[in-house]
Short mmCIF file of C-alpha atoms and ligand atoms in Angstrom, two decimals:
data_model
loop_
_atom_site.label_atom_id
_atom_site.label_comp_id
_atom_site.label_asym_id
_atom_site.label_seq_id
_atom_site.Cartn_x
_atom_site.Cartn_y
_atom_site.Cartn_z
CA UNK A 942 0.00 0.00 0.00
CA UNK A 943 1.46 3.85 -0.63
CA UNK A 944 0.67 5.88 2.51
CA UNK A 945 1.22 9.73 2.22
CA UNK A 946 1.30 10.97 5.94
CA UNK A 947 0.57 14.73 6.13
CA UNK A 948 2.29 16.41 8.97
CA UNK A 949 5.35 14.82 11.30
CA UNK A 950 3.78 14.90 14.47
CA UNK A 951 3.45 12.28 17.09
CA UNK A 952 0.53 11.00 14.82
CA UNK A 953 2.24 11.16 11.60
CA UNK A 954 5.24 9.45 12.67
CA UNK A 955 3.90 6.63 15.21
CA UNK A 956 1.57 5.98 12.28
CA UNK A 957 3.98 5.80 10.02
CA UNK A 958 5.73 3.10 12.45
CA UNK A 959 3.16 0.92 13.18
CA UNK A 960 2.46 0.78 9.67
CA UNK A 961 5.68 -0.40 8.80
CA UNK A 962 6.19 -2.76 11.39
CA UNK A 963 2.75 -4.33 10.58
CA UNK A 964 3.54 -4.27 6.88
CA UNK A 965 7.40 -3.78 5.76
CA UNK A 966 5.54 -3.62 2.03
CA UNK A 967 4.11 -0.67 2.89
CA UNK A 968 5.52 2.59 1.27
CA UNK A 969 5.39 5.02 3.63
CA UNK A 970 6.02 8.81 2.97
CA UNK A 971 5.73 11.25 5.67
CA UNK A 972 5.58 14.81 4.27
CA UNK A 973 6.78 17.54 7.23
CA UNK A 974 6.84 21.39 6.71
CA UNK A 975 9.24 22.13 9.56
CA UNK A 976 13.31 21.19 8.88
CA UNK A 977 14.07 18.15 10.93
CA UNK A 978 14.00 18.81 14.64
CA UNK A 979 12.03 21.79 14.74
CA UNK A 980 8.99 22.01 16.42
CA UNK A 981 6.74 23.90 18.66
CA UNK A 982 6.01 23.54 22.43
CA UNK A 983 7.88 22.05 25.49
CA UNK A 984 7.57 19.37 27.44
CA UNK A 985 4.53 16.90 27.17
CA UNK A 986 3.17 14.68 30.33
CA UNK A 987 1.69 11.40 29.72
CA UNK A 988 0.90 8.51 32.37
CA UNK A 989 1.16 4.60 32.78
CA UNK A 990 -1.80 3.64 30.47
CA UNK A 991 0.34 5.75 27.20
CA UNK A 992 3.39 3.79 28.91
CA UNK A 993 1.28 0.27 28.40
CA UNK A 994 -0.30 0.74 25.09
CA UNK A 995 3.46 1.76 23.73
CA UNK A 996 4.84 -1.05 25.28
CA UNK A 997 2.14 -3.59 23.49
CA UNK A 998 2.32 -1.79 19.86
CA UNK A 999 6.29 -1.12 19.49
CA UNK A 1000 8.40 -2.23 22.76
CA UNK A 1001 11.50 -0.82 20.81
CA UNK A 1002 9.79 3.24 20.74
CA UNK A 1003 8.88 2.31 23.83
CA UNK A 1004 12.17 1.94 25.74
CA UNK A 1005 13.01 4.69 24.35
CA UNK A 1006 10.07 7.02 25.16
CA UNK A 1007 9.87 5.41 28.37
CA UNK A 1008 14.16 5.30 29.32
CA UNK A 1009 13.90 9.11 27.87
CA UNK A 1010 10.94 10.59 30.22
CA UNK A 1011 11.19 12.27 33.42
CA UNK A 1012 9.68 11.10 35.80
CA UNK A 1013 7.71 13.29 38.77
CA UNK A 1014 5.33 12.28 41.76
CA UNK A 1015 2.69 14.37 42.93
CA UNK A 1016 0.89 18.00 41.96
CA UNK A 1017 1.87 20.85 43.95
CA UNK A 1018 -1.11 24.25 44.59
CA UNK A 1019 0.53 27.32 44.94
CA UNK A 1020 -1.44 30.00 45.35
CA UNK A 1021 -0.67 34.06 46.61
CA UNK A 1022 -1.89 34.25 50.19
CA UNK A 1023 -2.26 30.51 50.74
CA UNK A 1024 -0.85 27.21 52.65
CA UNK A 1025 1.27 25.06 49.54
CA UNK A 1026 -1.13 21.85 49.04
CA UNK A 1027 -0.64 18.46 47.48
CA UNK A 1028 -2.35 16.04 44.96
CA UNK A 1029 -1.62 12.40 45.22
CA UNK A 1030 -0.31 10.95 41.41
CA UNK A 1031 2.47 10.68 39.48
CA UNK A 1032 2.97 11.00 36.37
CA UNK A 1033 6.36 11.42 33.29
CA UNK A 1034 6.90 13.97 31.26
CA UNK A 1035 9.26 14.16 28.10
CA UNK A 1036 10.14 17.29 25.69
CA UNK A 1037 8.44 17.86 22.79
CA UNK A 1038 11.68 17.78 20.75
CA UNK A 1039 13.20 14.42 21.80
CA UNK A 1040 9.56 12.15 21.39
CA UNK A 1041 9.69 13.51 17.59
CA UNK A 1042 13.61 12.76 17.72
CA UNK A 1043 13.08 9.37 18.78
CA UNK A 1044 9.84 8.41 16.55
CA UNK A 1045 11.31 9.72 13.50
CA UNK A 1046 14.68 7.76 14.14
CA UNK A 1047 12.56 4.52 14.55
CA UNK A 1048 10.46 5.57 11.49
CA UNK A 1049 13.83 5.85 9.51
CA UNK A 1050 15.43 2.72 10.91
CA UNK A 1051 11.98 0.83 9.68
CA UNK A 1052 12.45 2.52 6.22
CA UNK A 1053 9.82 5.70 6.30
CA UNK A 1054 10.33 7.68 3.79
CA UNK A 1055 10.96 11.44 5.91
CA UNK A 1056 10.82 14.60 3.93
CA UNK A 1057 11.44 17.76 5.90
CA UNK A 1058 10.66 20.88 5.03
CA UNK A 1059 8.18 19.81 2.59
CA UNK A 1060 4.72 21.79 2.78
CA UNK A 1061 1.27 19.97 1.67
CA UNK A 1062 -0.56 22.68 -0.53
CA UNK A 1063 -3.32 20.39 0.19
CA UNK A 1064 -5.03 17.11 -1.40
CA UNK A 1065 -4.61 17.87 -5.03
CA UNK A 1066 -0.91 18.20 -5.02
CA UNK A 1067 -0.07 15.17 -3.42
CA UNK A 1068 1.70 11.99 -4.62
CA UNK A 1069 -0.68 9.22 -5.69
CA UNK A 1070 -1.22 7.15 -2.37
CA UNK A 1071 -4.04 4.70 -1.76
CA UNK A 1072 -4.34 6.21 1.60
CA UNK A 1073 -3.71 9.50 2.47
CA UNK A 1074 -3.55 10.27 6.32
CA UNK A 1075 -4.34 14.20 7.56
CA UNK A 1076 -1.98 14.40 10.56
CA UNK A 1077 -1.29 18.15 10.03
CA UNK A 1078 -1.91 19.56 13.13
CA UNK A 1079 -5.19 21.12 14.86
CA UNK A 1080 -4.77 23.87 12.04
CA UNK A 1081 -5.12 20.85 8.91
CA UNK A 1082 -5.21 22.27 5.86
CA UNK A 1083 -6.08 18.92 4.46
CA UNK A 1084 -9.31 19.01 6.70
CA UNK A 1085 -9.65 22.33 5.88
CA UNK A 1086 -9.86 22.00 2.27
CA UNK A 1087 -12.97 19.85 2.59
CA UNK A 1088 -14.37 21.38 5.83
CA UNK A 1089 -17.89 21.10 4.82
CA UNK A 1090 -17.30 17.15 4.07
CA UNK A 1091 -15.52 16.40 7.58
CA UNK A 1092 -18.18 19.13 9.27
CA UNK A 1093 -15.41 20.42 10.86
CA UNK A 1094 -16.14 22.76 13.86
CA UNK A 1095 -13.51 24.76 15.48
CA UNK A 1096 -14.66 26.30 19.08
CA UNK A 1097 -12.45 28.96 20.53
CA UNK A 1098 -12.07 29.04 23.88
CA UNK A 1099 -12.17 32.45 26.26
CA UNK A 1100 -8.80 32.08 28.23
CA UNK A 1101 -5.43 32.78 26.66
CA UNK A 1102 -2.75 30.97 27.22
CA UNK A 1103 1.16 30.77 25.94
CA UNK A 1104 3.27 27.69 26.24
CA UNK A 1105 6.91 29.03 27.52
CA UNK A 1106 9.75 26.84 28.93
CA UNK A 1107 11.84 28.00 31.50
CA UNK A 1108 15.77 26.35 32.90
CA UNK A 1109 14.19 26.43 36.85
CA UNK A 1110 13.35 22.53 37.21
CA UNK A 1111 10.22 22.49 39.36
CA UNK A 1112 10.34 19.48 41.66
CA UNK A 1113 6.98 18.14 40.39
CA UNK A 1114 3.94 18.72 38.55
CA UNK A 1115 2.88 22.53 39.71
CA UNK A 1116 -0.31 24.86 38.89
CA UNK A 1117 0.80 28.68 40.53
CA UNK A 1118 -1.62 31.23 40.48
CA UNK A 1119 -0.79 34.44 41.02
CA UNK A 1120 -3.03 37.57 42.09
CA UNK A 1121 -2.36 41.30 39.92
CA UNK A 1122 -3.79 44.47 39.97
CA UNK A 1123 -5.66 43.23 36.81
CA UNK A 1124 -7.06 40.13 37.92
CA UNK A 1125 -5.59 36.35 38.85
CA UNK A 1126 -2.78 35.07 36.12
CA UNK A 1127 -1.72 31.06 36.83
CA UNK A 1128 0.74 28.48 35.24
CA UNK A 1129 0.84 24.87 34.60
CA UNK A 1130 4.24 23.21 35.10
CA UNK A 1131 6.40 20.02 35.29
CA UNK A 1132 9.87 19.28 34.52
CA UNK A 1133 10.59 17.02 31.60
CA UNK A 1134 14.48 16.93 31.57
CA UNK A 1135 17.21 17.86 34.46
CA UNK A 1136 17.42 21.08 32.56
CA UNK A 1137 14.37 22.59 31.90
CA UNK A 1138 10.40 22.31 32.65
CA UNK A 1139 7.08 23.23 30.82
CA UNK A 1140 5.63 26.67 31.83
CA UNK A 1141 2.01 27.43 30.11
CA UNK A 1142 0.81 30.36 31.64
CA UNK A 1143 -3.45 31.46 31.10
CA UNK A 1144 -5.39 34.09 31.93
CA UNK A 1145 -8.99 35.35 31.03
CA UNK A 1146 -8.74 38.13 27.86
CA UNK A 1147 -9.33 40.80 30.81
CA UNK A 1148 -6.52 40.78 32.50
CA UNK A 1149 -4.35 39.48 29.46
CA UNK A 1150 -5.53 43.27 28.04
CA UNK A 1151 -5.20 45.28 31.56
CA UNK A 1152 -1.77 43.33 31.93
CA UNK A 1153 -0.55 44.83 28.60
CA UNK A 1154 0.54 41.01 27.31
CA UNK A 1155 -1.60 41.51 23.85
CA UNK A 1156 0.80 44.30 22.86
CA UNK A 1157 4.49 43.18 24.45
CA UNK A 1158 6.92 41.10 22.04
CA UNK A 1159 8.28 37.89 22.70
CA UNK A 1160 11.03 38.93 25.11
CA UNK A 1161 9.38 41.98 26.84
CA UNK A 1162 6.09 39.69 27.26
CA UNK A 1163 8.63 37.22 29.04
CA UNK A 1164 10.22 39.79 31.40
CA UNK A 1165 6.79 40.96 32.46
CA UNK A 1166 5.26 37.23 33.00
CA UNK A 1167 8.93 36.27 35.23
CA UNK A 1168 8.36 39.57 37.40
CA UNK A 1169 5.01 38.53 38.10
CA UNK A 1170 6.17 35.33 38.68
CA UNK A 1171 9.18 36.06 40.27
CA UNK A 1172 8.60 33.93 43.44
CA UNK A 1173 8.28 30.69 41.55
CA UNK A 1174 10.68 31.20 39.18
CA UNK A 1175 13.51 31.20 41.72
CA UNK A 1176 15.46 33.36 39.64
CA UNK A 1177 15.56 31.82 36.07
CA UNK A 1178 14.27 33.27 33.00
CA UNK A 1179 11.12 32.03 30.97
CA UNK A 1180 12.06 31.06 27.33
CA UNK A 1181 8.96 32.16 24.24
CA UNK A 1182 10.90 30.23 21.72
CA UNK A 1183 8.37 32.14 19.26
CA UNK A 1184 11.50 33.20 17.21
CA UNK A 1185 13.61 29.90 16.74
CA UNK A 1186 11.41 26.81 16.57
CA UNK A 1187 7.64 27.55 15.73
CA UNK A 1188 6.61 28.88 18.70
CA UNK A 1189 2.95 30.33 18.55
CA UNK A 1190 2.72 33.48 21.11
CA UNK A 1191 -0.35 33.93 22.58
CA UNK A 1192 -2.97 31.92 21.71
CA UNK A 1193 -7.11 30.97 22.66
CA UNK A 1194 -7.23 27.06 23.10
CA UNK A 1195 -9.19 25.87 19.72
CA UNK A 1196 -11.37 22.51 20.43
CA UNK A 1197 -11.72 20.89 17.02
CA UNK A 1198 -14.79 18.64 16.32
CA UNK A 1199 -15.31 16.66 13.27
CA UNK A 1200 -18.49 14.77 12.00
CA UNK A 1201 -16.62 12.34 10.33
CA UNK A 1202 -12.93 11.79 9.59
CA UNK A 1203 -12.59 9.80 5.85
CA UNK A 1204 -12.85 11.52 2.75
CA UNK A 1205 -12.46 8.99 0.03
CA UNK A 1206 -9.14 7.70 0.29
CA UNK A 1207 -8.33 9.80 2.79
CA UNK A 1208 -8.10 10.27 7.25
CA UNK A 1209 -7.99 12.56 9.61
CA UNK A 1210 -5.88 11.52 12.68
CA UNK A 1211 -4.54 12.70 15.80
CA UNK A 1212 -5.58 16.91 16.83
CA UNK A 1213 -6.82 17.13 12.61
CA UNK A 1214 -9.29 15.00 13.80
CA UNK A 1215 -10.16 16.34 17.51
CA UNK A 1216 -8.36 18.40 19.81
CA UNK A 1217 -8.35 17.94 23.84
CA UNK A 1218 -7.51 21.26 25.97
CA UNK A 1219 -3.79 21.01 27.72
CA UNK A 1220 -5.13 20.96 31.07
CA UNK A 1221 -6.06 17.42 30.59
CA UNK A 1222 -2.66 16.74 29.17
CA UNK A 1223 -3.89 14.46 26.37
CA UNK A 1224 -3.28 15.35 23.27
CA UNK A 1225 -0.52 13.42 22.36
CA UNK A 1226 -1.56 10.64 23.90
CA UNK A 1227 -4.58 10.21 22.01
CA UNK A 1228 -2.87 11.18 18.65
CA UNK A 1229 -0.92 8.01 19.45
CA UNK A 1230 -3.57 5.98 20.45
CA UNK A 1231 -5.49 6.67 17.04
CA UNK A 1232 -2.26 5.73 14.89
CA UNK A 1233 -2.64 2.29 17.29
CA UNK A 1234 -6.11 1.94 16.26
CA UNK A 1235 -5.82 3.44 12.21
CA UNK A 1236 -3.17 0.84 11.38
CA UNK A 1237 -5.20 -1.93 13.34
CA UNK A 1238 -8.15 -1.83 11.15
CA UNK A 1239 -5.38 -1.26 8.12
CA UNK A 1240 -4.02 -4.34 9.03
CA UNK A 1241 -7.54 -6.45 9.73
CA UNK A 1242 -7.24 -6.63 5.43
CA UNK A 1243 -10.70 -5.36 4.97
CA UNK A 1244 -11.30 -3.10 2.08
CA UNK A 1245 -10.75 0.84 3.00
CA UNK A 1246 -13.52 2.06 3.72
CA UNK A 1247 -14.31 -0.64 6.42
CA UNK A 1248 -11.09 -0.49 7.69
CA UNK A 1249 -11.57 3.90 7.85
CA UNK A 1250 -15.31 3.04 9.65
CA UNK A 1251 -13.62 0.76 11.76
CA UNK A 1252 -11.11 3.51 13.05
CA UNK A 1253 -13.42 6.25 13.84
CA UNK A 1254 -15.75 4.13 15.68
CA UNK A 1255 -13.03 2.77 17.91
CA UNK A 1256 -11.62 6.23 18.79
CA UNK A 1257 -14.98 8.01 18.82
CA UNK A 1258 -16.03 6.14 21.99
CA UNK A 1259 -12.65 5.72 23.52
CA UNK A 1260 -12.21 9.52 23.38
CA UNK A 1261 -15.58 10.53 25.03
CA UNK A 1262 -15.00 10.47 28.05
CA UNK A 1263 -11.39 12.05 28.28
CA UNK A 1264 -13.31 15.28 26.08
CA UNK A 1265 -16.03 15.52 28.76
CA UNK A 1266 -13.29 15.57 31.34
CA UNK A 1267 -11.38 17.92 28.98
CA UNK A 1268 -14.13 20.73 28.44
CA UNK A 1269 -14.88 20.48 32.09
CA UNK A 1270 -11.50 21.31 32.92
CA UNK A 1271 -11.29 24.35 30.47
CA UNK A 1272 -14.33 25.68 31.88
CA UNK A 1273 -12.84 25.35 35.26
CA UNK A 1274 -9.99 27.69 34.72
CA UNK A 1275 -12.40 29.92 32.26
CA UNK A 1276 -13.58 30.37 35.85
CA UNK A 1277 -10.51 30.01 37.85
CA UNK A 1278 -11.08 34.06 39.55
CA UNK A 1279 -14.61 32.66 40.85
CA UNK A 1280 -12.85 29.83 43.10
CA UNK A 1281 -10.36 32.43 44.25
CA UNK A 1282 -11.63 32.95 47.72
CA UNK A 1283 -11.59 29.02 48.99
CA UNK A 1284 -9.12 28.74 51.86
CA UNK A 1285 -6.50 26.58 50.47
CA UNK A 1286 -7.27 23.13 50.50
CA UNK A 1287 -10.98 23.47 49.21
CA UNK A 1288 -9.22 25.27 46.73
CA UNK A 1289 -6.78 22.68 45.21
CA UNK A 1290 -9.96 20.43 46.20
CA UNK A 1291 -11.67 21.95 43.52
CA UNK A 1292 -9.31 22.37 41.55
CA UNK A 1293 -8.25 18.56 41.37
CA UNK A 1294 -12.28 17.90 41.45
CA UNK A 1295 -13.04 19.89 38.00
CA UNK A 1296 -15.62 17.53 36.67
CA UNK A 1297 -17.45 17.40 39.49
CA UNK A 1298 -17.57 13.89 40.40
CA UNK A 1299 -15.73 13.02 43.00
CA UNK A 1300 -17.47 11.06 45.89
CA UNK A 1301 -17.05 12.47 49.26
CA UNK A 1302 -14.31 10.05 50.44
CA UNK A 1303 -11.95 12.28 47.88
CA UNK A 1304 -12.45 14.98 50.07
CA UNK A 1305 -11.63 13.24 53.40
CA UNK A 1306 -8.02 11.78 51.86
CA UNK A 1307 -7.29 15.29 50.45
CA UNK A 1308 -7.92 17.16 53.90
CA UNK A 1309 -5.72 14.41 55.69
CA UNK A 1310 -3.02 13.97 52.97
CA UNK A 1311 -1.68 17.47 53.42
CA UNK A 1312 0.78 16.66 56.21
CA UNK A 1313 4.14 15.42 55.56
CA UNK A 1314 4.23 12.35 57.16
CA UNK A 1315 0.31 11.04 55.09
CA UNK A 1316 1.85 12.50 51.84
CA UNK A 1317 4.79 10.41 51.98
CA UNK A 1318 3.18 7.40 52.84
CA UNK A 1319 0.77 8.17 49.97
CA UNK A 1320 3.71 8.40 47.89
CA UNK A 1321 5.23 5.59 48.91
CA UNK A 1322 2.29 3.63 48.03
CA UNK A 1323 1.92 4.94 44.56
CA UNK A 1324 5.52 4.24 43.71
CA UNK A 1325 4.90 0.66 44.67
CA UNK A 1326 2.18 1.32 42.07
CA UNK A 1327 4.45 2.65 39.18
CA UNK A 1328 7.15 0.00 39.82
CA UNK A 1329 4.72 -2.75 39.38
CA UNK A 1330 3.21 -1.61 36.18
CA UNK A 1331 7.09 -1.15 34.42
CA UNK A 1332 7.87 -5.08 35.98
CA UNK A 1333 4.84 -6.15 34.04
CA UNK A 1334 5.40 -4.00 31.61
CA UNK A 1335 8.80 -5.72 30.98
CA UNK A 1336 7.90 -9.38 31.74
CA UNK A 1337 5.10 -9.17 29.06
CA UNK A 1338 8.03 -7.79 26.80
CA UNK A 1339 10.98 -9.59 27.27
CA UNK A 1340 12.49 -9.30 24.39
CA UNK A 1341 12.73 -5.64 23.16
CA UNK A 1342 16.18 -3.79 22.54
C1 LIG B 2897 -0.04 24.34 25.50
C2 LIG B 2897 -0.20 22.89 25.15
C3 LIG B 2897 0.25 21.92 26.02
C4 LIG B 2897 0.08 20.57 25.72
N1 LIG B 2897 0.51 19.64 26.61
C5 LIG B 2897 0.28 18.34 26.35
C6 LIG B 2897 0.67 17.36 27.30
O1 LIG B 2897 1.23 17.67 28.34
N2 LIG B 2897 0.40 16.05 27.01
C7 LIG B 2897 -0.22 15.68 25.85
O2 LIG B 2897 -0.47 14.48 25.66
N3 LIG B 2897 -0.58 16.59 24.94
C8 LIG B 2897 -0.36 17.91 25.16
N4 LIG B 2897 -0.74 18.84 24.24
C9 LIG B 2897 -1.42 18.41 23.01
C10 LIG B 2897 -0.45 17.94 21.95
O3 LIG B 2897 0.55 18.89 21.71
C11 LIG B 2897 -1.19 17.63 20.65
O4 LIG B 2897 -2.41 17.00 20.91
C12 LIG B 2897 -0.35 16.70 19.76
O5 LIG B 2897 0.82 17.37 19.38
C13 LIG B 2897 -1.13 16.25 18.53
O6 LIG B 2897 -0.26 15.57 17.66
P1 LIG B 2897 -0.48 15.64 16.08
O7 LIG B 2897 0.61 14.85 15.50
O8 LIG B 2897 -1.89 15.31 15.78
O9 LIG B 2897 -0.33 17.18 15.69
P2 LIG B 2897 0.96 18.12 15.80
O10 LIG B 2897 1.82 17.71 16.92
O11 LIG B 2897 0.45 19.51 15.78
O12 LIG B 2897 1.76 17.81 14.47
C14 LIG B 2897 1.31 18.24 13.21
C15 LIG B 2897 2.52 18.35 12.31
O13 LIG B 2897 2.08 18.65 10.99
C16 LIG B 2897 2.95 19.60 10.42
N5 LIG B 2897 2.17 20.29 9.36
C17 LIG B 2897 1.11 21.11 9.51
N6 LIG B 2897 0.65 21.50 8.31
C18 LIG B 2897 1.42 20.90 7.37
C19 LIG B 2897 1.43 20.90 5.95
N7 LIG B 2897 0.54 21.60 5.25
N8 LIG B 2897 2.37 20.16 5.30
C20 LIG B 2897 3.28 19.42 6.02
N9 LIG B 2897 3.33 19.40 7.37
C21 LIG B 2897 2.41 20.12 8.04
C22 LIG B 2897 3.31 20.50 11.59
O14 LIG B 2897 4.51 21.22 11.36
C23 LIG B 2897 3.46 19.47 12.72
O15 LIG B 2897 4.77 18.97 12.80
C24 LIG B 2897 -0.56 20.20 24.51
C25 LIG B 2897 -1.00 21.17 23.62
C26 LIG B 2897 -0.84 22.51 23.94
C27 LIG B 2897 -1.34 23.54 22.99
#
């Protein structure tokens, strides 16, 4: 079969992988506007299930992903004029950069054709391919060529947010929220290497405006969003790499919907086909998890459009859930300045409760978690947890390199 991947991301070039491994006669040509090892954003988190399904689809990635990650335990609340409080969990983290590094060096080793720096026009300008997969990106120009087809919505949400790196290494996971003249202004961050971590910082449009952010460039933005940050920061510099690598500035969170992701020969995949707001920290995930499930149903040997069907009904219902939990979560933080006033520990309650549907036990173990010595027996018990899960992981897979 000739496969034309649009777009190198991690659904273009897991894709292209698990193509090739289930079919070496595959020809496999992954089409990528940026030059090799450019792309945008920091670090990415991911948990133990992305860790399993790896591990079951391509043990060799895997390793990699897995050997490469950084791993952190817990969420830390900071918030001005509150106690510090703490979430049970743990979870890894990995930059941006090195997944693509090591996907599109297993890609290559597998014999994917990579072209860099080569920009899809769109569907009419492509190769011949008897399946053409849209991986381009939340923005796909692919989709967007037949938008009325795919009934692809794009909702914009009311917070903006910009995703920044910065050298200071946060110890774990950490959402800071910080109180201005103009209003409240918070971060999301976690390390992902010994050098650096992932700092997304979001704000409603008010006090983005009264703050002055939607008329600063790149580095002055930075200097204001480290003063007001100064306390977390510890002294190191945030990094808009808006200049060198793709970065996109400021931006409103778009949640793309699609009524149906074939178009003849061709499929949408990964954020072309639905997007899954950051605070959820699934994106990637489930852009890997639908190249798992598109070169399945490839590989079942039914004709295309079975196979196509097949794929969108698997990831339709599998996603559900994780874009209830992800719109519930957006429209927590659109209201972030409402919660505000809760002392501390209803606060990161809430906070760590944003669908709603916790039962009341949740509650109890938060309130009596926050001392040192529950939290590190809490922790100890989870890391029991995570050490498990990578035994099995490896005695299921004992023979990966
Ligand atoms: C602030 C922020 C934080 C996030 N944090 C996390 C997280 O912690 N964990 C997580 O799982 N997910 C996270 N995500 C989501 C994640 O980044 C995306 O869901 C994921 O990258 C989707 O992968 P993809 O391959 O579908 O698209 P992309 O990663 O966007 O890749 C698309 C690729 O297509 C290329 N392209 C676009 N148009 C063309 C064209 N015309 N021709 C050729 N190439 C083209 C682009 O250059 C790009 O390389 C975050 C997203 C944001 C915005």
């Amino acid at each position: 079969m000739r496969i034309t991947c649009v777009g190198g991301g991690p659904a273009g070039l897991y894709f292209a992988v698990l193509a090739k491994l289930a079919d070496p006669g595959h020809q496999i040509t992954v089409l990528e506007r940026n030059p090799e090892g450019v792309t945008y954003g920091w670090g990415v988190v991911f948990w133990d299930d992305l860790l399993d399904d790896l591990f079951r689809y391509d043990p060799v990635s895997a390793r990699r992903i897995w050997e490469a990650a950084y791993k952190w335990d817990e969420y830390e609340v900071r918030c001005t004029g509150k106690d510090v409080t703490h979430l049970p969990g743990y979870g890894y983290s990995l930059g941006r950069h090195r997944l693509l590094d090591i996907l599109s060096e297993r890609a290559a080793e597998l014999g994917v054709d990579l072209r860099y720096q080569t920009e899809s026009a769109g569907r009419p300008v492509l190769p011949p391919a008897d399946l053409v997969v849209a991986c381009d990106g939340a923005g796909s120009r692919l989709r967007d060529q037949a938008a009325e087809h795919f009934g692809a919505e794009v909702e914009t949400g009311r917070n903006k947010y910009i995703w920044l790196g910065t050298p200071r290494v946060f110890r774990t996971f950490t959402f800071g929220f910080e109180r201005t003249h103009a209003g409240w202004i918070w971060y999301h961050a976690y390390p992902f290497s010994r050098d650096a971590s992932t700092f997304i910082v979001e704000c409603t449009p008010e006090t983005w405006t009264a703050l002055q952010l939607d008329r600063l460039d790149a580095a002055t933005g930075c200097a204001r969003l480290q003063n007001i940050f100064a306390k977390h920061l510890a002294g190191q510099p945030l990094i808009d790499h808006r200049a060198t690598s793709g970065g996109t500035g400021w931006m409103n969170f778009r949640r793309v919907t699609n009524r149906r992701w074939d178009h003849g020969v061709v499929a949408l995949l990964g954020d072309a086909a639905h997007t899954t707001h950051f605070a959820i920290g699934s994106g990637t995930k489930l852009a890997m998890q639908d190249a798992m499930a598109l070169s399945d149903a490839l590989a079942a040997g039914e004709d295309l459009p079975v196979a196509l069907e097949r794929y969108e009904h698997r990831r339709r219902s599998a996603l559900a859930p994780l874009q209830r939990a992800a719109l519930a979560s957006s429209t927590w933080f659109e209201r972030m300045p409402s919660y505000a006033d809760l002392p501390a520990k209803q606060f990161s309650y809430a906070l760590s409760n944003r669908r709603g549907d916790y039962p009341l036990w949740r509650y109890v173990l938060h309130v009596t978690t926050q001392t040192a010595v529950t939290r590190a027996m809490l922790r100890g018990a989870l890391a029991t947890r995570r050490r498990h899960r990578a035994r099995r992981r490896l005695s299921e897979r004992g023979t990966y390199g």
